[in-house]
Amino acid sequence: MATAEKREETLKSMCENLAAFAVDREDLKQLLATLPEDEAIKPVTVEYELQLLKIISAGWAISVYMDGKDGKDVLVESFWLIIREFSKNISETLNLTTGVDVDYFETLKERLNTYLAAMESAGSGEPVQAVGPEFARLCGNPDDAFVTLNGARLFHLTATAVQEYIGSVEIVAETD
């Protein structure tokens, strides 16, 4: 069996690619399209929580799948710095359009802690088993299988994509 050749990437380009992936919304639209029309499900809330979950899942996966690899700390820190800047822009836009003061990055940190606590309380096993139900709870639909499945699916797809990306690249030094 032939081994696929790895692409050479700098930590900077990896970080930019991963951050762009984390904030991309195309897969969110596809997941939202699978929700049944149900008065109990608030699509705006689900969409908002999906975006938060995707960013968190990407950051979590970077930490997990870069574990023990050179450049992990730099990649993780750089990823979150880009996300912080993205969050600042979202917060400013929300403030201008709604007049409400929102700290999107603080919300991301709170959600990350919530999901990590859910994973920890679930014990060993697949994190996705804890994330799906916690996602549904955050959406206000703790007993809805479709909402639970969408959260679990997004977490799994995002973590898997990050894992595959990290596995497909060889980190090289920046060239001047």
Short mmCIF file of N, CA and C in Angstrom, two decimals:
data_model
loop_
_atom_site.label_atom_id
_atom_site.label_comp_id
_atom_site.label_asym_id
_atom_site.label_seq_id
_atom_site.Cartn_x
_atom_site.Cartn_y
_atom_site.Cartn_z
N MET A 1 0.84 -1.17 0.00
CA MET A 1 0.00 0.00 0.00
C MET A 1 0.89 1.24 0.00
N ALA A 2 0.63 2.14 -0.90
CA ALA A 2 1.43 3.36 -1.01
C ALA A 2 0.97 4.36 0.05
N THR A 3 1.90 5.10 0.59
CA THR A 3 1.59 6.13 1.57
C THR A 3 1.48 7.46 0.85
N ALA A 4 0.44 8.18 1.17
CA ALA A 4 0.24 9.50 0.55
C ALA A 4 1.35 10.44 1.01
N GLU A 5 1.84 11.22 0.06
CA GLU A 5 2.89 12.18 0.39
C GLU A 5 2.26 13.36 1.13
N LYS A 6 2.93 13.79 2.17
CA LYS A 6 2.42 14.90 2.97
C LYS A 6 2.76 16.23 2.32
N ARG A 7 1.83 17.18 2.45
CA ARG A 7 2.07 18.54 1.96
C ARG A 7 2.91 19.27 2.99
N GLU A 8 3.79 20.11 2.51
CA GLU A 8 4.57 20.93 3.42
C GLU A 8 3.81 22.21 3.73
N GLU A 9 3.69 22.50 5.02
CA GLU A 9 2.98 23.69 5.48
C GLU A 9 3.78 24.31 6.62
N THR A 10 3.73 25.62 6.71
CA THR A 10 4.30 26.29 7.87
C THR A 10 3.24 26.31 8.98
N LEU A 11 3.65 26.52 10.20
CA LEU A 11 2.69 26.64 11.29
C LEU A 11 1.72 27.79 11.03
N LYS A 12 2.24 28.87 10.46
CA LYS A 12 1.39 30.03 10.17
C LYS A 12 0.29 29.66 9.17
N SER A 13 0.66 28.98 8.09
CA SER A 13 -0.36 28.63 7.10
C SER A 13 -1.33 27.58 7.65
N MET A 14 -0.81 26.65 8.47
CA MET A 14 -1.70 25.67 9.10
C MET A 14 -2.73 26.38 9.97
N CYS A 15 -2.25 27.32 10.76
CA CYS A 15 -3.13 28.05 11.66
C CYS A 15 -4.19 28.82 10.89
N GLU A 16 -3.77 29.50 9.84
CA GLU A 16 -4.72 30.26 9.02
C GLU A 16 -5.75 29.34 8.38
N ASN A 17 -5.30 28.19 7.87
CA ASN A 17 -6.22 27.22 7.26
C ASN A 17 -7.22 26.67 8.28
N LEU A 18 -6.72 26.32 9.46
CA LEU A 18 -7.59 25.76 10.49
C LEU A 18 -8.60 26.80 11.01
N ALA A 19 -8.15 28.03 11.17
CA ALA A 19 -9.06 29.08 11.63
C ALA A 19 -10.12 29.37 10.56
N ALA A 20 -9.72 29.41 9.30
CA ALA A 20 -10.68 29.64 8.22
C ALA A 20 -11.71 28.51 8.18
N PHE A 21 -11.25 27.29 8.38
CA PHE A 21 -12.16 26.15 8.42
C PHE A 21 -13.13 26.28 9.60
N ALA A 22 -12.62 26.68 10.75
CA ALA A 22 -13.44 26.77 11.96
C ALA A 22 -14.57 27.77 11.83
N VAL A 23 -14.37 28.84 11.10
CA VAL A 23 -15.41 29.86 10.98
C VAL A 23 -16.24 29.74 9.69
N ASP A 24 -15.88 28.80 8.83
CA ASP A 24 -16.65 28.58 7.61
C ASP A 24 -18.03 28.04 7.97
N ARG A 25 -19.06 28.51 7.29
CA ARG A 25 -20.43 28.19 7.66
C ARG A 25 -21.15 27.23 6.71
N GLU A 26 -20.48 26.78 5.66
CA GLU A 26 -21.17 25.95 4.68
C GLU A 26 -21.74 24.67 5.27
N ASP A 27 -20.96 23.98 6.08
CA ASP A 27 -21.46 22.74 6.67
C ASP A 27 -22.58 23.00 7.68
N LEU A 28 -22.58 24.18 8.28
CA LEU A 28 -23.66 24.53 9.21
C LEU A 28 -24.99 24.62 8.47
N LYS A 29 -24.95 25.21 7.28
CA LYS A 29 -26.16 25.35 6.48
C LYS A 29 -26.73 23.97 6.13
N GLN A 30 -25.83 23.03 5.81
CA GLN A 30 -26.28 21.68 5.47
C GLN A 30 -26.93 21.00 6.67
N LEU A 31 -26.33 21.16 7.84
CA LEU A 31 -26.91 20.56 9.04
C LEU A 31 -28.25 21.20 9.39
N LEU A 32 -28.33 22.51 9.26
CA LEU A 32 -29.59 23.19 9.57
C LEU A 32 -30.72 22.73 8.65
N ALA A 33 -30.38 22.39 7.42
CA ALA A 33 -31.38 21.94 6.46
C ALA A 33 -31.98 20.59 6.86
N THR A 34 -31.29 19.85 7.73
CA THR A 34 -31.79 18.53 8.13
C THR A 34 -32.75 18.61 9.33
N LEU A 35 -32.85 19.78 9.95
CA LEU A 35 -33.75 19.91 11.10
C LEU A 35 -35.20 19.90 10.65
N PRO A 36 -36.04 19.17 11.36
CA PRO A 36 -37.47 19.20 11.01
C PRO A 36 -38.08 20.53 11.42
N GLU A 37 -39.14 20.91 10.74
CA GLU A 37 -39.85 22.13 11.13
C GLU A 37 -40.66 21.78 12.37
N ASP A 38 -40.22 22.33 13.47
CA ASP A 38 -40.83 22.03 14.75
C ASP A 38 -40.81 23.31 15.57
N GLU A 39 -41.94 23.67 16.11
CA GLU A 39 -42.03 24.92 16.87
C GLU A 39 -41.09 24.94 18.07
N ALA A 40 -40.76 23.77 18.59
CA ALA A 40 -39.89 23.70 19.77
C ALA A 40 -38.44 23.99 19.41
N ILE A 41 -38.08 23.80 18.15
CA ILE A 41 -36.69 24.03 17.72
C ILE A 41 -36.57 25.45 17.19
N LYS A 42 -35.63 26.18 17.75
CA LYS A 42 -35.38 27.55 17.31
C LYS A 42 -34.16 27.54 16.39
N PRO A 43 -34.37 27.61 15.07
CA PRO A 43 -33.26 27.51 14.12
C PRO A 43 -32.16 28.55 14.35
N VAL A 44 -32.53 29.76 14.77
CA VAL A 44 -31.52 30.80 15.01
C VAL A 44 -30.61 30.39 16.16
N THR A 45 -31.20 29.82 17.21
CA THR A 45 -30.41 29.36 18.35
C THR A 45 -29.51 28.21 17.94
N VAL A 46 -30.06 27.26 17.20
CA VAL A 46 -29.27 26.10 16.76
C VAL A 46 -28.12 26.57 15.89
N GLU A 47 -28.38 27.49 14.97
CA GLU A 47 -27.32 28.00 14.10
C GLU A 47 -26.22 28.69 14.91
N TYR A 48 -26.61 29.51 15.86
CA TYR A 48 -25.65 30.22 16.72
C TYR A 48 -24.80 29.22 17.50
N GLU A 49 -25.44 28.24 18.08
CA GLU A 49 -24.71 27.23 18.86
C GLU A 49 -23.84 26.35 17.98
N LEU A 50 -24.29 26.07 16.76
CA LEU A 50 -23.47 25.29 15.83
C LEU A 50 -22.17 26.02 15.51
N GLN A 51 -22.26 27.34 15.27
CA GLN A 51 -21.05 28.11 14.96
C GLN A 51 -20.08 28.08 16.14
N LEU A 52 -20.59 28.28 17.33
CA LEU A 52 -19.75 28.21 18.52
C LEU A 52 -19.11 26.82 18.64
N LEU A 53 -19.93 25.79 18.46
CA LEU A 53 -19.43 24.42 18.59
C LEU A 53 -18.37 24.09 17.55
N LYS A 54 -18.53 24.58 16.34
CA LYS A 54 -17.55 24.28 15.31
C LYS A 54 -16.19 24.88 15.67
N ILE A 55 -16.18 26.12 16.11
CA ILE A 55 -14.93 26.77 16.49
C ILE A 55 -14.29 26.03 17.66
N ILE A 56 -15.10 25.72 18.66
CA ILE A 56 -14.61 25.00 19.84
C ILE A 56 -14.08 23.62 19.45
N SER A 57 -14.80 22.92 18.60
CA SER A 57 -14.39 21.58 18.17
C SER A 57 -13.06 21.62 17.43
N ALA A 58 -12.88 22.62 16.59
CA ALA A 58 -11.61 22.75 15.86
C ALA A 58 -10.47 23.01 16.83
N GLY A 59 -10.67 23.94 17.77
CA GLY A 59 -9.63 24.23 18.75
C GLY A 59 -9.31 23.02 19.62
N TRP A 60 -10.35 22.31 20.04
CA TRP A 60 -10.16 21.10 20.84
C TRP A 60 -9.38 20.06 20.06
N ALA A 61 -9.76 19.86 18.81
CA ALA A 61 -9.11 18.84 17.98
C ALA A 61 -7.64 19.18 17.72
N ILE A 62 -7.33 20.46 17.55
CA ILE A 62 -5.93 20.85 17.37
C ILE A 62 -5.12 20.41 18.59
N SER A 63 -5.64 20.71 19.76
CA SER A 63 -4.93 20.33 20.99
C SER A 63 -4.76 18.82 21.11
N VAL A 64 -5.79 18.09 20.76
CA VAL A 64 -5.75 16.62 20.89
C VAL A 64 -4.85 16.00 19.83
N TYR A 65 -5.00 16.39 18.58
CA TYR A 65 -4.30 15.72 17.49
C TYR A 65 -2.91 16.26 17.23
N MET A 66 -2.56 17.37 17.84
CA MET A 66 -1.18 17.87 17.78
C MET A 66 -0.39 17.43 19.01
N ASP A 67 -1.04 16.75 19.93
CA ASP A 67 -0.40 16.36 21.18
C ASP A 67 0.89 15.59 20.91
N GLY A 68 1.96 16.07 21.50
CA GLY A 68 3.26 15.43 21.34
C GLY A 68 4.02 15.83 20.09
N LYS A 69 3.43 16.70 19.27
CA LYS A 69 4.08 17.11 18.03
C LYS A 69 4.72 18.48 18.22
N ASP A 70 5.83 18.67 17.55
CA ASP A 70 6.49 19.98 17.59
C ASP A 70 5.56 21.04 17.01
N GLY A 71 5.53 22.17 17.66
CA GLY A 71 4.73 23.29 17.18
C GLY A 71 3.33 23.34 17.74
N LYS A 72 2.95 22.37 18.57
CA LYS A 72 1.58 22.34 19.10
C LYS A 72 1.23 23.64 19.81
N ASP A 73 2.07 24.07 20.74
CA ASP A 73 1.76 25.26 21.54
C ASP A 73 1.61 26.50 20.67
N VAL A 74 2.50 26.64 19.69
CA VAL A 74 2.45 27.79 18.78
C VAL A 74 1.17 27.74 17.95
N LEU A 75 0.84 26.56 17.45
CA LEU A 75 -0.35 26.41 16.61
C LEU A 75 -1.62 26.70 17.42
N VAL A 76 -1.71 26.14 18.61
CA VAL A 76 -2.88 26.36 19.45
C VAL A 76 -3.03 27.85 19.79
N GLU A 77 -1.95 28.46 20.23
CA GLU A 77 -2.00 29.88 20.60
C GLU A 77 -2.36 30.76 19.41
N SER A 78 -1.74 30.49 18.26
CA SER A 78 -2.01 31.29 17.07
C SER A 78 -3.45 31.12 16.59
N PHE A 79 -3.96 29.89 16.67
CA PHE A 79 -5.35 29.62 16.29
C PHE A 79 -6.29 30.47 17.14
N TRP A 80 -6.09 30.44 18.46
CA TRP A 80 -6.99 31.17 19.35
C TRP A 80 -6.83 32.69 19.21
N LEU A 81 -5.65 33.15 18.83
CA LEU A 81 -5.48 34.58 18.58
C LEU A 81 -6.29 35.02 17.36
N ILE A 82 -6.28 34.20 16.32
CA ILE A 82 -7.09 34.51 15.14
C ILE A 82 -8.58 34.47 15.50
N ILE A 83 -8.98 33.49 16.28
CA ILE A 83 -10.38 33.38 16.69
C ILE A 83 -10.76 34.56 17.58
N ARG A 84 -9.83 35.01 18.42
CA ARG A 84 -10.12 36.18 19.26
C ARG A 84 -10.40 37.41 18.38
N GLU A 85 -9.59 37.60 17.32
CA GLU A 85 -9.80 38.73 16.42
C GLU A 85 -11.12 38.59 15.67
N PHE A 86 -11.43 37.40 15.21
CA PHE A 86 -12.72 37.12 14.56
C PHE A 86 -13.86 37.45 15.53
N SER A 87 -13.70 37.02 16.78
CA SER A 87 -14.72 37.26 17.80
C SER A 87 -14.92 38.74 18.07
N LYS A 88 -13.82 39.47 18.08
CA LYS A 88 -13.90 40.91 18.29
C LYS A 88 -14.74 41.56 17.19
N ASN A 89 -14.52 41.14 15.95
CA ASN A 89 -15.28 41.68 14.82
C ASN A 89 -16.76 41.32 14.94
N ILE A 90 -17.05 40.07 15.34
CA ILE A 90 -18.45 39.65 15.52
C ILE A 90 -19.09 40.48 16.63
N SER A 91 -18.39 40.64 17.72
CA SER A 91 -18.92 41.41 18.86
C SER A 91 -19.23 42.84 18.45
N GLU A 92 -18.32 43.47 17.72
CA GLU A 92 -18.53 44.85 17.28
C GLU A 92 -19.72 44.95 16.33
N THR A 93 -19.84 44.00 15.43
CA THR A 93 -20.95 43.99 14.49
C THR A 93 -22.28 43.82 15.22
N LEU A 94 -22.32 42.89 16.17
CA LEU A 94 -23.54 42.68 16.95
C LEU A 94 -23.90 43.92 17.74
N ASN A 95 -22.90 44.58 18.29
CA ASN A 95 -23.14 45.80 19.05
C ASN A 95 -23.73 46.88 18.16
N LEU A 96 -23.18 47.04 16.95
CA LEU A 96 -23.67 48.05 16.02
C LEU A 96 -25.08 47.75 15.52
N THR A 97 -25.37 46.49 15.25
CA THR A 97 -26.66 46.15 14.66
C THR A 97 -27.77 45.97 15.69
N THR A 98 -27.41 45.53 16.90
CA THR A 98 -28.45 45.26 17.89
C THR A 98 -28.41 46.22 19.08
N GLY A 99 -27.27 46.89 19.26
CA GLY A 99 -27.12 47.76 20.41
C GLY A 99 -26.81 47.01 21.70
N VAL A 100 -26.64 45.69 21.58
CA VAL A 100 -26.37 44.86 22.74
C VAL A 100 -24.86 44.60 22.82
N ASP A 101 -24.33 44.74 24.03
CA ASP A 101 -22.90 44.46 24.24
C ASP A 101 -22.70 42.95 24.37
N VAL A 102 -22.01 42.36 23.42
CA VAL A 102 -21.76 40.92 23.41
C VAL A 102 -20.26 40.71 23.31
N ASP A 103 -19.74 39.80 24.13
CA ASP A 103 -18.34 39.41 24.04
C ASP A 103 -18.31 37.98 23.50
N TYR A 104 -18.21 37.86 22.20
CA TYR A 104 -18.29 36.56 21.53
C TYR A 104 -17.17 35.63 22.00
N PHE A 105 -15.98 36.17 22.22
CA PHE A 105 -14.87 35.32 22.65
C PHE A 105 -15.13 34.79 24.06
N GLU A 106 -15.69 35.61 24.91
CA GLU A 106 -16.03 35.15 26.26
C GLU A 106 -17.08 34.04 26.18
N THR A 107 -18.03 34.19 25.27
CA THR A 107 -19.04 33.15 25.06
C THR A 107 -18.37 31.86 24.60
N LEU A 108 -17.40 31.97 23.69
CA LEU A 108 -16.66 30.78 23.25
C LEU A 108 -15.95 30.09 24.42
N LYS A 109 -15.32 30.88 25.27
CA LYS A 109 -14.62 30.30 26.42
C LYS A 109 -15.60 29.60 27.36
N GLU A 110 -16.75 30.23 27.59
CA GLU A 110 -17.76 29.62 28.46
C GLU A 110 -18.26 28.30 27.87
N ARG A 111 -18.52 28.31 26.56
CA ARG A 111 -19.01 27.08 25.92
C ARG A 111 -17.93 25.99 25.94
N LEU A 112 -16.69 26.36 25.71
CA LEU A 112 -15.60 25.38 25.77
C LEU A 112 -15.57 24.73 27.14
N ASN A 113 -15.65 25.52 28.19
CA ASN A 113 -15.65 24.98 29.55
C ASN A 113 -16.86 24.08 29.78
N THR A 114 -17.99 24.46 29.23
CA THR A 114 -19.21 23.66 29.36
C THR A 114 -19.05 22.30 28.69
N TYR A 115 -18.52 22.31 27.47
CA TYR A 115 -18.33 21.04 26.75
C TYR A 115 -17.25 20.18 27.41
N LEU A 116 -16.17 20.80 27.87
CA LEU A 116 -15.13 20.04 28.55
C LEU A 116 -15.67 19.40 29.82
N ALA A 117 -16.50 20.12 30.57
CA ALA A 117 -17.11 19.56 31.77
C ALA A 117 -18.03 18.40 31.43
N ALA A 118 -18.78 18.53 30.33
CA ALA A 118 -19.66 17.43 29.91
C ALA A 118 -18.86 16.21 29.52
N MET A 119 -17.73 16.42 28.82
CA MET A 119 -16.87 15.30 28.45
C MET A 119 -16.29 14.63 29.69
N GLU A 120 -15.87 15.45 30.63
CA GLU A 120 -15.26 14.92 31.85
C GLU A 120 -16.28 14.13 32.67
N SER A 121 -17.49 14.65 32.79
CA SER A 121 -18.49 13.95 33.59
C SER A 121 -18.96 12.67 32.90
N ALA A 122 -18.84 12.61 31.57
CA ALA A 122 -19.21 11.40 30.84
C ALA A 122 -18.18 10.30 31.03
N GLY A 123 -16.98 10.68 31.46
CA GLY A 123 -15.93 9.69 31.68
C GLY A 123 -15.30 9.25 30.38
N SER A 124 -14.72 8.07 30.41
CA SER A 124 -14.05 7.57 29.22
C SER A 124 -15.10 7.24 28.16
N GLY A 125 -14.64 7.14 26.97
CA GLY A 125 -15.55 6.91 25.86
C GLY A 125 -15.37 7.99 24.82
N GLU A 126 -16.26 8.03 23.90
CA GLU A 126 -16.18 9.01 22.83
C GLU A 126 -16.71 10.36 23.29
N PRO A 127 -15.92 11.42 23.11
CA PRO A 127 -16.39 12.76 23.49
C PRO A 127 -17.70 13.14 22.80
N VAL A 128 -17.90 12.63 21.60
CA VAL A 128 -19.10 12.98 20.84
C VAL A 128 -20.36 12.56 21.59
N GLN A 129 -20.26 11.51 22.43
CA GLN A 129 -21.42 11.06 23.20
C GLN A 129 -21.82 12.08 24.27
N ALA A 130 -20.89 12.88 24.71
CA ALA A 130 -21.19 13.93 25.68
C ALA A 130 -21.57 15.23 24.99
N VAL A 131 -20.96 15.49 23.84
CA VAL A 131 -21.17 16.77 23.16
C VAL A 131 -22.58 16.90 22.58
N GLY A 132 -23.08 15.87 21.95
CA GLY A 132 -24.41 15.93 21.34
C GLY A 132 -25.50 16.33 22.33
N PRO A 133 -25.62 15.61 23.45
CA PRO A 133 -26.65 15.98 24.43
C PRO A 133 -26.42 17.37 25.04
N GLU A 134 -25.16 17.74 25.27
CA GLU A 134 -24.87 19.06 25.84
C GLU A 134 -25.25 20.15 24.84
N PHE A 135 -24.98 19.91 23.56
CA PHE A 135 -25.37 20.84 22.51
C PHE A 135 -26.89 21.04 22.52
N ALA A 136 -27.63 19.94 22.57
CA ALA A 136 -29.09 20.02 22.57
C ALA A 136 -29.59 20.80 23.80
N ARG A 137 -28.96 20.57 24.94
CA ARG A 137 -29.35 21.29 26.16
C ARG A 137 -29.12 22.79 25.98
N LEU A 138 -27.96 23.16 25.41
CA LEU A 138 -27.65 24.58 25.19
C LEU A 138 -28.61 25.24 24.20
N CYS A 139 -29.13 24.43 23.29
CA CYS A 139 -30.11 24.95 22.31
C CYS A 139 -31.51 25.04 22.89
N GLY A 140 -31.70 24.52 24.10
CA GLY A 140 -33.02 24.52 24.71
C GLY A 140 -33.88 23.34 24.29
N ASN A 141 -33.26 22.32 23.70
CA ASN A 141 -33.96 21.13 23.23
C ASN A 141 -33.28 19.86 23.74
N PRO A 142 -33.20 19.69 25.06
CA PRO A 142 -32.42 18.57 25.60
C PRO A 142 -32.93 17.18 25.21
N ASP A 143 -34.18 17.08 24.83
CA ASP A 143 -34.74 15.77 24.50
C ASP A 143 -34.97 15.57 23.01
N ASP A 144 -34.47 16.49 22.19
CA ASP A 144 -34.71 16.40 20.76
C ASP A 144 -33.57 15.64 20.08
N ALA A 145 -33.90 14.51 19.50
CA ALA A 145 -32.89 13.66 18.86
C ALA A 145 -32.23 14.35 17.67
N PHE A 146 -32.99 15.14 16.91
CA PHE A 146 -32.42 15.81 15.74
C PHE A 146 -31.40 16.86 16.14
N VAL A 147 -31.70 17.63 17.17
CA VAL A 147 -30.77 18.65 17.63
C VAL A 147 -29.53 17.98 18.23
N THR A 148 -29.75 16.94 19.03
CA THR A 148 -28.63 16.20 19.61
C THR A 148 -27.73 15.64 18.52
N LEU A 149 -28.33 15.05 17.52
CA LEU A 149 -27.57 14.45 16.41
C LEU A 149 -26.79 15.51 15.64
N ASN A 150 -27.39 16.68 15.42
CA ASN A 150 -26.68 17.74 14.70
C ASN A 150 -25.45 18.20 15.47
N GLY A 151 -25.55 18.35 16.78
CA GLY A 151 -24.39 18.73 17.58
C GLY A 151 -23.31 17.66 17.56
N ALA A 152 -23.73 16.42 17.73
CA ALA A 152 -22.77 15.31 17.71
C ALA A 152 -22.10 15.19 16.35
N ARG A 153 -22.89 15.33 15.30
CA ARG A 153 -22.37 15.21 13.94
C ARG A 153 -21.37 16.31 13.63
N LEU A 154 -21.70 17.56 14.00
CA LEU A 154 -20.78 18.66 13.73
C LEU A 154 -19.46 18.47 14.50
N PHE A 155 -19.56 18.09 15.76
CA PHE A 155 -18.35 17.85 16.54
C PHE A 155 -17.50 16.78 15.89
N HIS A 156 -18.12 15.66 15.53
CA HIS A 156 -17.38 14.55 14.91
C HIS A 156 -16.76 14.96 13.57
N LEU A 157 -17.54 15.60 12.72
CA LEU A 157 -17.03 15.99 11.40
C LEU A 157 -15.89 17.00 11.52
N THR A 158 -16.03 17.95 12.43
CA THR A 158 -14.99 18.96 12.61
C THR A 158 -13.73 18.36 13.16
N ALA A 159 -13.85 17.55 14.21
CA ALA A 159 -12.67 16.92 14.81
C ALA A 159 -11.97 15.99 13.81
N THR A 160 -12.74 15.25 13.05
CA THR A 160 -12.17 14.34 12.06
C THR A 160 -11.45 15.12 10.96
N ALA A 161 -12.05 16.21 10.50
CA ALA A 161 -11.42 17.02 9.45
C ALA A 161 -10.10 17.61 9.94
N VAL A 162 -10.08 18.10 11.18
CA VAL A 162 -8.84 18.65 11.74
C VAL A 162 -7.80 17.55 11.88
N GLN A 163 -8.20 16.39 12.36
CA GLN A 163 -7.28 15.26 12.50
C GLN A 163 -6.68 14.88 11.15
N GLU A 164 -7.51 14.78 10.13
CA GLU A 164 -7.03 14.42 8.79
C GLU A 164 -6.10 15.49 8.24
N TYR A 165 -6.44 16.75 8.45
CA TYR A 165 -5.59 17.83 7.97
C TYR A 165 -4.23 17.78 8.64
N ILE A 166 -4.22 17.67 9.96
CA ILE A 166 -2.95 17.61 10.70
C ILE A 166 -2.12 16.41 10.23
N GLY A 167 -2.77 15.30 9.98
CA GLY A 167 -2.06 14.11 9.51
C GLY A 167 -1.56 14.21 8.09
N SER A 168 -2.09 15.16 7.32
CA SER A 168 -1.73 15.26 5.90
C SER A 168 -0.60 16.25 5.63
N VAL A 169 -0.14 16.94 6.68
CA VAL A 169 0.89 17.96 6.46
C VAL A 169 2.16 17.64 7.22
N GLU A 170 3.23 18.15 6.67
CA GLU A 170 4.52 18.12 7.34
C GLU A 170 4.87 19.58 7.64
N ILE A 171 5.13 19.87 8.88
CA ILE A 171 5.42 21.24 9.28
C ILE A 171 6.85 21.60 8.89
N VAL A 172 6.95 22.72 8.17
CA VAL A 172 8.26 23.20 7.75
C VAL A 172 8.47 24.60 8.31
N ALA A 173 9.72 25.02 8.36
CA ALA A 173 10.06 26.34 8.88
C ALA A 173 9.61 27.42 7.90
N GLU A 174 9.33 28.60 8.46
CA GLU A 174 8.99 29.76 7.64
C GLU A 174 10.20 30.13 6.79
N THR A 175 9.93 30.55 5.56
CA THR A 175 11.02 31.07 4.71
C THR A 175 10.84 32.55 4.56
N ASP A 176 11.93 33.24 4.55
CA ASP A 176 11.88 34.72 4.45
C ASP A 176 11.81 35.18 3.02
#
